[in-house]
Amino acid sequence: MAEYVPPLVALVTAGSVLLLAAFVAVMVVGYLAGCRIWPYANCTRCAGSGKSGSPTRKAFRNCPRCQGTGRRTRLGRRLLDRNSNR
C-alpha cells in the first residue's frame, strides 16, 4: 500500500525550494538594479513635500528627516554605497 504523504510535505521538494531561491534572487537583483537607477524615494514623514506643518497648519518649516528636500535615500542604495566604499 502507498504511504500517506501530507500535502505540505509533498509541495516542499528540492525543485520547489530551488525555484523559490531563484525567484528570491531575481527579486533582490531587480530591487538593487532599481536602487542603482532610482536612488531616491519620497520622504515618508513629509510625503515628499519637504515641509513639516504645525498642528494648526498656518506655518511650516523644513522637514527634519529630509532637511526640506522631500527625498530620502533608499535602503538598497545605502547598501550599495556602503559596499562600494570598501
Short mmCIF file of C-alpha atoms in Angstrom, two decimals:
data_model
loop_
_atom_site.label_atom_id
_atom_site.label_comp_id
_atom_site.label_asym_id
_atom_site.label_seq_id
_atom_site.Cartn_x
_atom_site.Cartn_y
_atom_site.Cartn_z
CA MET A 1 0.00 0.00 0.00
CA ALA A 2 1.05 3.55 -0.68
CA GLU A 3 2.16 5.60 2.29
CA TYR A 4 0.19 8.78 3.04
CA VAL A 5 2.15 11.99 2.44
CA PRO A 6 0.72 15.23 3.87
CA PRO A 7 0.05 17.86 1.20
CA LEU A 8 2.53 20.38 2.64
CA VAL A 9 5.37 17.86 2.60
CA ALA A 10 4.54 16.92 -0.97
CA LEU A 11 4.83 20.56 -2.04
CA VAL A 12 8.21 21.10 -0.39
CA THR A 13 10.56 19.30 -2.70
CA ALA A 14 14.09 20.09 -3.75
CA GLY A 15 12.87 21.53 -7.05
CA SER A 16 10.38 23.86 -5.42
CA VAL A 17 12.97 25.08 -2.92
CA LEU A 18 15.42 25.83 -5.74
CA LEU A 19 12.69 27.58 -7.70
CA LEU A 20 11.82 29.72 -4.69
CA ALA A 21 15.50 30.55 -4.11
CA ALA A 22 15.89 31.56 -7.77
CA PHE A 23 12.77 33.73 -7.58
CA VAL A 24 14.06 35.49 -4.45
CA ALA A 25 17.47 36.02 -6.07
CA VAL A 26 15.87 37.58 -9.17
CA MET A 27 13.73 39.86 -6.99
CA VAL A 28 16.76 41.02 -4.97
CA VAL A 29 18.82 41.69 -8.10
CA GLY A 30 15.88 43.60 -9.61
CA TYR A 31 15.46 45.70 -6.47
CA LEU A 32 19.17 46.54 -6.34
CA ALA A 33 19.14 47.46 -10.04
CA GLY A 34 16.19 49.74 -9.35
CA CYS A 35 18.09 51.31 -6.46
CA ARG A 36 21.02 51.94 -8.79
CA ILE A 37 18.77 53.68 -11.34
CA TRP A 38 16.41 55.47 -8.90
CA PRO A 39 18.42 56.03 -5.69
CA TYR A 40 15.87 58.32 -4.02
CA ALA A 41 12.30 57.90 -2.82
CA ASN A 42 9.83 60.31 -1.27
CA CYS A 43 10.38 61.11 2.39
CA THR A 44 7.87 59.16 4.44
CA ARG A 45 7.44 61.83 7.10
CA CYS A 46 6.52 64.74 4.80
CA ALA A 47 5.25 62.63 1.85
CA GLY A 48 7.75 64.29 -0.49
CA SER A 49 6.70 67.90 0.14
CA GLY A 50 9.76 68.83 2.21
CA LYS A 51 7.55 70.67 4.67
CA SER A 52 6.63 69.88 8.22
CA GLY A 53 3.50 71.72 9.25
CA SER A 54 2.32 72.99 12.58
CA PRO A 55 -0.79 71.45 14.15
CA THR A 56 -2.88 74.45 13.03
CA ARG A 57 -1.39 74.27 9.50
CA LYS A 58 -0.78 78.04 9.48
CA ALA A 59 3.01 77.72 9.48
CA PHE A 60 5.55 75.22 8.26
CA ARG A 61 9.25 74.51 8.44
CA ASN A 62 11.60 72.20 6.65
CA CYS A 63 11.09 68.53 7.37
CA PRO A 64 13.68 67.43 9.95
CA ARG A 65 14.13 64.00 8.39
CA CYS A 66 14.91 65.10 4.82
CA GLN A 67 16.05 68.70 5.56
CA GLY A 68 13.43 70.08 3.19
CA THR A 69 14.41 68.12 0.09
CA GLY A 70 11.41 65.78 0.15
CA ARG A 71 13.68 62.88 -0.83
CA ARG A 72 15.31 60.07 1.10
CA THR A 73 17.95 57.57 0.06
CA ARG A 74 16.51 54.08 -0.39
CA LEU A 75 17.80 51.26 1.80
CA GLY A 76 19.18 49.32 -1.17
CA ARG A 77 21.12 52.36 -2.35
CA ARG A 78 22.64 52.84 1.11
CA LEU A 79 23.77 49.20 1.00
CA LEU A 80 25.24 49.62 -2.49
CA ASP A 81 27.10 52.79 -1.42
CA ARG A 82 28.39 51.11 1.71
CA ASN A 83 29.78 48.16 -0.26
CA SER A 84 31.35 50.38 -2.94
CA ASN A 85 33.35 52.34 -0.33
CA ARG A 86 35.19 49.24 0.87
#
